[in-house]
Coordinates of C-alpha atoms (C1' of nucleotides) in Angstrom, one line a residue:
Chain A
X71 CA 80.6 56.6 -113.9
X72 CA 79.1 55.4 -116.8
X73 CA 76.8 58.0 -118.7
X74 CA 74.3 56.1 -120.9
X75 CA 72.6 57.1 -124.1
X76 CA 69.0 57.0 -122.3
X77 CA 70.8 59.3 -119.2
X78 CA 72.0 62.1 -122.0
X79 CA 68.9 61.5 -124.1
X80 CA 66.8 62.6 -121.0
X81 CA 69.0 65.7 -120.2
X82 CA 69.2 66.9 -123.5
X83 CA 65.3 66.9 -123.8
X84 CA 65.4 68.4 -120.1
X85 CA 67.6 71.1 -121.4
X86 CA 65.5 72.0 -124.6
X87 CA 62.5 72.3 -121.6
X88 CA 64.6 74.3 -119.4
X89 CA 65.5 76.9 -122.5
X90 CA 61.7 77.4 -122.8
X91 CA 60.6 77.2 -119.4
X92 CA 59.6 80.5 -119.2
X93 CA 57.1 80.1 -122.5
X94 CA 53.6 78.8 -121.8
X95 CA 53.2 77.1 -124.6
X96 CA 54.4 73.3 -124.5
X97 CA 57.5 71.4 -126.7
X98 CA 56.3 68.5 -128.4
X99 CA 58.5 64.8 -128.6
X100 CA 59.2 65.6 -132.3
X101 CA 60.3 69.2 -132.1
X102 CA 62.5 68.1 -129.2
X103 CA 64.1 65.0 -130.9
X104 CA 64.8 66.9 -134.1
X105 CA 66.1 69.4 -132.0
X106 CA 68.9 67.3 -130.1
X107 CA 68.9 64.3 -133.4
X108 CA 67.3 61.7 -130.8
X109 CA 65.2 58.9 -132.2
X110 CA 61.5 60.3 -131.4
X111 CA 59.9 56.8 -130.6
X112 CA 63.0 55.9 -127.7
X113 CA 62.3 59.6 -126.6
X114 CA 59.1 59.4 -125.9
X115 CA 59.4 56.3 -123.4
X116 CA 61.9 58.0 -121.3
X117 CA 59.9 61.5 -121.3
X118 CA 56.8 59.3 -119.9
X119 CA 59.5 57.8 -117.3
X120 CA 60.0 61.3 -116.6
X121 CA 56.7 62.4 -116.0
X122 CA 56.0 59.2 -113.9
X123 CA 59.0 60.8 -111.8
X124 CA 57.6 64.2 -111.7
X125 CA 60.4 65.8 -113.8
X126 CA 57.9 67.3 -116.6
X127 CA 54.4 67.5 -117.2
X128 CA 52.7 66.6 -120.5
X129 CA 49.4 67.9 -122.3
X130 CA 47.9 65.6 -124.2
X131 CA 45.9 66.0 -127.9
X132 CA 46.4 68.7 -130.1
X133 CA 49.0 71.7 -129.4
X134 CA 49.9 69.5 -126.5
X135 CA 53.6 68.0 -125.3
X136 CA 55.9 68.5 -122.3
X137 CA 57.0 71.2 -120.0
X138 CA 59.2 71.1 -117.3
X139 CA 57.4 70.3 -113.4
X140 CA 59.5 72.5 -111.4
X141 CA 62.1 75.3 -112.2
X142 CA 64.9 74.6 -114.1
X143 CA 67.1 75.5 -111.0
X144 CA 65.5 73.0 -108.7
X145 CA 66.0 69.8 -110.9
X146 CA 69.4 68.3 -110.4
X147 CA 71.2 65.8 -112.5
X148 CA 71.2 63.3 -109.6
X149 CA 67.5 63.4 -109.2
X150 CA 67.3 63.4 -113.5
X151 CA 69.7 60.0 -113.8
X152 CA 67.9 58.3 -110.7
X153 CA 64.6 58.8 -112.3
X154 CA 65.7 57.4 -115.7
X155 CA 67.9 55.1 -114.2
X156 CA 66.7 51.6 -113.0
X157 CA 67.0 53.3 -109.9
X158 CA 66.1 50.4 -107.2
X159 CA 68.0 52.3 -104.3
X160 CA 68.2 49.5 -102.2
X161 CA 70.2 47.5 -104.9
X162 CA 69.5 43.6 -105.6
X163 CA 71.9 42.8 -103.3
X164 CA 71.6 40.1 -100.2
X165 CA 71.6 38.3 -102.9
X166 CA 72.6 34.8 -100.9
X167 CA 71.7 36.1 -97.5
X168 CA 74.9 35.6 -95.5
X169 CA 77.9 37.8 -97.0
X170 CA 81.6 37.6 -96.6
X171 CA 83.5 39.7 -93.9
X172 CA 85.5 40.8 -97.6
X173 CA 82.3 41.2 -99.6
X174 CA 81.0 43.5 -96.7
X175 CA 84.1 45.6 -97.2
X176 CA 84.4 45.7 -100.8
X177 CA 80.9 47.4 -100.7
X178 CA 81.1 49.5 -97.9
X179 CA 84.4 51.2 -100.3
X180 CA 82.5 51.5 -103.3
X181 CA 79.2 53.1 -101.9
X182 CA 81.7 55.7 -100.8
X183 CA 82.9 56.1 -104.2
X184 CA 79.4 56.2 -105.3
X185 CA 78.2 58.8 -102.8
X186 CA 81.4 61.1 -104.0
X187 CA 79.8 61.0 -107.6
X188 CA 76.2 61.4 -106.8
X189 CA 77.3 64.2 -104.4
X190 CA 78.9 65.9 -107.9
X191 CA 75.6 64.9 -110.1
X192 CA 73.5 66.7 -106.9
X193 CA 75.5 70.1 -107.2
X194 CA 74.8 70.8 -110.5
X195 CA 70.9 72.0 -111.8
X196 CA 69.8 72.1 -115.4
X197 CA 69.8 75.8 -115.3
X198 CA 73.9 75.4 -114.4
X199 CA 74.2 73.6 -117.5
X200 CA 72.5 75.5 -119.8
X201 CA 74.2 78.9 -118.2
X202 CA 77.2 76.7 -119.0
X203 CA 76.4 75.8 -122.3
X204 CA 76.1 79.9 -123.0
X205 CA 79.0 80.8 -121.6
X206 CA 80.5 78.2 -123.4
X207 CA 79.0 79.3 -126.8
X208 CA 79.4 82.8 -126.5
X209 CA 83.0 82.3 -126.0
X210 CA 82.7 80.5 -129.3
X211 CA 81.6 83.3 -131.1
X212 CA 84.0 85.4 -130.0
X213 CA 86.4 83.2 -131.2
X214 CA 84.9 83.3 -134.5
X215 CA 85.1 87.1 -135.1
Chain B
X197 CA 78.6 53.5 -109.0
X198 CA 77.8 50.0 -110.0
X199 CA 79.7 47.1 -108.6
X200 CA 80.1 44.5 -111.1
X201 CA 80.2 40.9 -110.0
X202 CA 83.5 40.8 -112.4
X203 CA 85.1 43.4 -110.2
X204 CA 84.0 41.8 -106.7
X205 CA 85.1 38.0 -107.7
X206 CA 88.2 39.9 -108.7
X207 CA 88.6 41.6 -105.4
X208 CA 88.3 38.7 -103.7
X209 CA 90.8 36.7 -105.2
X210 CA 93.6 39.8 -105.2
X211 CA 92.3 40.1 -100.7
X212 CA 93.2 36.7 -100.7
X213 CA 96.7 36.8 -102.6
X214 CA 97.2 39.5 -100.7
X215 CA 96.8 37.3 -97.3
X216 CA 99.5 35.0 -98.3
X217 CA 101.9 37.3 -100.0
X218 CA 104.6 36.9 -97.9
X219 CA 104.5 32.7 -98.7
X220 CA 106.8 31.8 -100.8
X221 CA 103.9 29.6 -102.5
X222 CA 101.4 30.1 -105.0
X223 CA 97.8 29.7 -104.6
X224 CA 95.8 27.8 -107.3
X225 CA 92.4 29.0 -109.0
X226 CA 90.5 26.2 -107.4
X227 CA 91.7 26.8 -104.0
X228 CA 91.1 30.8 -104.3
X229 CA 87.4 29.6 -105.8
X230 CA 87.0 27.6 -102.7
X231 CA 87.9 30.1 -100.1
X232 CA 85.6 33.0 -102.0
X233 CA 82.9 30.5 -103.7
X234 CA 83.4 32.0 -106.9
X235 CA 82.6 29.4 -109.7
X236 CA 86.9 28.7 -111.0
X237 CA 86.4 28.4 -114.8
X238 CA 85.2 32.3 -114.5
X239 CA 87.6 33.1 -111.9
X240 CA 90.0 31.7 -114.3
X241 CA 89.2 34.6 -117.6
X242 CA 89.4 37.5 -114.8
X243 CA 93.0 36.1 -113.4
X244 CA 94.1 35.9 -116.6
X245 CA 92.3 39.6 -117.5
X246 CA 94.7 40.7 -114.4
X247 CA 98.1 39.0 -115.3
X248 CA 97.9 40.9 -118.1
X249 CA 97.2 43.7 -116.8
X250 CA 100.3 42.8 -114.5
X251 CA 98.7 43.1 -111.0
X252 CA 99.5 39.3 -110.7
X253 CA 102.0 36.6 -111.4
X254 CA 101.4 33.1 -112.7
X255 CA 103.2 29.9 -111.9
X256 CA 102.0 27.4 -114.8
X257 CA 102.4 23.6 -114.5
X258 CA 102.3 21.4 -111.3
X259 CA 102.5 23.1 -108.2
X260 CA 101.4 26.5 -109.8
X261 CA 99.3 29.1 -109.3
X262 CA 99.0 33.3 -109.0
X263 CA 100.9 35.7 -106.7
X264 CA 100.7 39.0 -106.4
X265 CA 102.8 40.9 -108.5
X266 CA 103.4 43.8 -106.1
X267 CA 102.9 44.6 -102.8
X268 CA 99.4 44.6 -101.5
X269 CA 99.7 48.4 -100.5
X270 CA 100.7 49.3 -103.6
X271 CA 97.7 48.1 -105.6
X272 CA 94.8 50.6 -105.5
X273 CA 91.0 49.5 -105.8
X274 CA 90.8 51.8 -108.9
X275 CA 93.7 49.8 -110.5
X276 CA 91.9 46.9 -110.1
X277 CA 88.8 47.4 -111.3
X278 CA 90.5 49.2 -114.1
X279 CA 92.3 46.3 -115.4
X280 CA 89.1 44.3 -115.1
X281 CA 86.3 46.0 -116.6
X282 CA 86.4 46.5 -120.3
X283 CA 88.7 49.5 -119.9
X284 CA 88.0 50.2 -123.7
X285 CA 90.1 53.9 -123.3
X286 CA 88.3 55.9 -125.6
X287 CA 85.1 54.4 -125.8
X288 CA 82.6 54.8 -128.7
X289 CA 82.0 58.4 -128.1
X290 CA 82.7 60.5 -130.7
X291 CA 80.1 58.6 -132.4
X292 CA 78.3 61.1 -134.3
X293 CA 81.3 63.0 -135.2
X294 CA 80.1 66.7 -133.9
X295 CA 78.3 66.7 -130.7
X296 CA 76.5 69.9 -129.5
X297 CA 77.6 71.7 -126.7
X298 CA 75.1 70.2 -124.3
X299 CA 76.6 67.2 -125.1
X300 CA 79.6 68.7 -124.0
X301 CA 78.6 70.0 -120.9
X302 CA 76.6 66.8 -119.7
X303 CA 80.1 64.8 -120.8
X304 CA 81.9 67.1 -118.7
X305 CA 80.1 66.8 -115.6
X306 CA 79.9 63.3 -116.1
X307 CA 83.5 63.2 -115.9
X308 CA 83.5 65.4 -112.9
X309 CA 81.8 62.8 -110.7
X310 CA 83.8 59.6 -112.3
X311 CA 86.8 61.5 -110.9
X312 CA 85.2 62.0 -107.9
X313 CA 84.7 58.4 -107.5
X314 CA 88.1 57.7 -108.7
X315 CA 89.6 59.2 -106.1
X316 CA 88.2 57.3 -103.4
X317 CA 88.8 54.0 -104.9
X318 CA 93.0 55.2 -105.5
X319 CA 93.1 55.8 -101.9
X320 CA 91.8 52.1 -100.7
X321 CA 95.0 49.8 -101.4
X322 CA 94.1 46.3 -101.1
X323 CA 96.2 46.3 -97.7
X324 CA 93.8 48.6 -96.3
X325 CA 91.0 46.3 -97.2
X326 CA 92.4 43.5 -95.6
X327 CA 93.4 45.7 -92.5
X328 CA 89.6 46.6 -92.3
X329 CA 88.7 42.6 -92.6
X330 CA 91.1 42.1 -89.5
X331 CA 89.4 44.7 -87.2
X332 CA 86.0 43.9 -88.3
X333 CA 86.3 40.3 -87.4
X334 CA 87.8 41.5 -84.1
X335 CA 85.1 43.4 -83.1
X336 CA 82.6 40.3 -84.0
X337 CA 85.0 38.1 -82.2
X338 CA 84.4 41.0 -79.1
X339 CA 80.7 40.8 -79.6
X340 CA 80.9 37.0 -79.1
X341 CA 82.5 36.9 -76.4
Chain C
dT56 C1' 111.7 10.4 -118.9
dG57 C1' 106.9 10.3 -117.9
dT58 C1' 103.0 12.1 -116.1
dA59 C1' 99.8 14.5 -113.5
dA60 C1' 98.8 19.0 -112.1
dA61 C1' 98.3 23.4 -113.2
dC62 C1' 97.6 27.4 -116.4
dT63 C1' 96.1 29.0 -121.4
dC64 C1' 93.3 29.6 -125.4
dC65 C1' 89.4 28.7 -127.9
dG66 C1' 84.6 28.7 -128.4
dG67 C1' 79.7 28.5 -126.9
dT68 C1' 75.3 29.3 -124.1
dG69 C1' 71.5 31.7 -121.6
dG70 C1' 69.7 35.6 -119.7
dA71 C1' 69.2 40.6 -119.1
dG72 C1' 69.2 45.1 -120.4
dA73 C1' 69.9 48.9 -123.9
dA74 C1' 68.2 51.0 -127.9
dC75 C1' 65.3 51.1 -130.8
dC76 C1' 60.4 50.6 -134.0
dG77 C1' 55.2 50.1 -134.7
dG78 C1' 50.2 49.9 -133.9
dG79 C1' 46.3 51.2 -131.8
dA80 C1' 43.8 53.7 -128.0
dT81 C1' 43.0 58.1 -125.8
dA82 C1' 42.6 63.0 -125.0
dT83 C1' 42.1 67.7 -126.8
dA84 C1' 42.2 72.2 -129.5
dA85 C1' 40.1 74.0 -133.4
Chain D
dT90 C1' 34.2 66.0 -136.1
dT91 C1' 38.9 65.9 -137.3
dA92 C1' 43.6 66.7 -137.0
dT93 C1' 47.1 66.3 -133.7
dA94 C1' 49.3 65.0 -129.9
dT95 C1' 50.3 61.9 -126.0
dC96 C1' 49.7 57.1 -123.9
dC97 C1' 50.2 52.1 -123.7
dC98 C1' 51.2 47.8 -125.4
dG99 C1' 54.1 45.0 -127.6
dG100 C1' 58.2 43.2 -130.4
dT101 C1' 63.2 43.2 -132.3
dT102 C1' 68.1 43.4 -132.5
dC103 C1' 72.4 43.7 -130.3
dT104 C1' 75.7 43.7 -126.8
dC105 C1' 77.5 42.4 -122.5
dC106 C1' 77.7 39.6 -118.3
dA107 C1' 78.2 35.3 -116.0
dC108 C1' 79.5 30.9 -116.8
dC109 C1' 80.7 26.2 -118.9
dG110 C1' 83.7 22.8 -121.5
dG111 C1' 87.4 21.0 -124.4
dA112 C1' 91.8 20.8 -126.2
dG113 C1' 96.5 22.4 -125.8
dT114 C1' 100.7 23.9 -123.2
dT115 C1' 103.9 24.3 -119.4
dT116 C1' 106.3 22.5 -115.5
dA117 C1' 107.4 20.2 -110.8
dC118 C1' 108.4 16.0 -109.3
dA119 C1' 109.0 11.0 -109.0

DNA sequence: TGTAAACTCCGGTGGAGAACCGGGATATAA
DNA sequence: TTATATCCCGGTTCTCCACCGGAGTTTACA
């Protein structure tokens, strides 16, 4: 399980929209790569793969920029990485038609091991993680005093 | 859970080792390359990747080849494709230094599924691949018949 | 002892994708 | 109308994968 930049790019923005979800008013690209240090340009392609995938919805021109398209509790992290991943379920494969009795097997063991991992991504929701993320920084601040 | 074609050339060669590990000979890159139609000069890097890594022997000079260094229970899928992908430990993470805690979190459930995925490639042994192979091509042989 | 058969080490290539940057067009609130 | 934001098009640099080739080294065997 590798997680790449554009995956933790896209759930850090996710998060920032999640935090505000309740607001009306919507987060821009900038304010949300300054937030999380993300380079604003690379952002904003994966936000518009996003909204392609029906994760956030954007408002253009002035006082515009993204909210989140459902409820922070109904977006999972399998559905967030599919969408920004190159996600062509049915992978390339069949590449050269006829494939070996071993080949078959091979495969067979690692969609298992892939199903196990998506079936972790699928139990967690953007509002787990940020509940996390306070837990986690409240017990900071108790360590502080 | 990607499948790499490194890993599956890999795989192929160790299912076939693992056919003929009770011979007292060696089987050579160009015949393993045959049986599997992997192209042999690549074959070669990843046998050498997995000698080191000390899941096979090699037999240099005339008459050579690669054994398996261990029984073929006792190598696990994980081990292999361990040894063979770029298994660079610690990878570039701690990149920036200090991440946030979303960072954190996202890391952590990322590591939650590669677990999960782990632990169904450690329980897969290339015996029980090869075990598979055998019943599979029974049952086509049954079909045919 | 010689030699051919095998592995070993070195490097290089082409293509694909990741991670960016920039310009101009379009939409919208004020 | 204008400032402000997204949208869309492209390009660049870098790394890794898959693969090829040559020169060197080791070793069984005649």
């Amino acid at each position: 399980m590798e997680l790449s930049c554009k995956s933790e790019y896209a759930l850090l923005a996710l998060l920032e929209l999640a935090d505000r979800y309740s607001q009306s008013e919507p987060l821009q690209i900038r304010q949300i790569a300054a937030l999380q240090s993300i380079p604003d340009r690379y952002l904003e392609q994966l936000l518009a793969t996003l909204r392609r995938a029906g994760l956030v919805r954007s408002q253009r021109g002035a006082k515009g920029g993204y909210v989140l398209a459902r409820e922070p509790w109904k977006i999972t992290l399998l559905e967030v990485v599919e969408s920004i991943e190159g996600t062509d379920s049915q992978q390339v494969e069949t590449q050269r038609g006829v494939k070996s009795i071993e080949g078959m097997v091979i495969r067979e063991a690692w969609q298992e091991a892939g199903q196990a991992a998506d079936a972790v991504l699928q139990k967690y929701s953007l509002q787990d993680l940020t509940e996390q993320r306070n837990s986690r920084q409240q017990l900071d601040l108790m360590y502080y005093i």
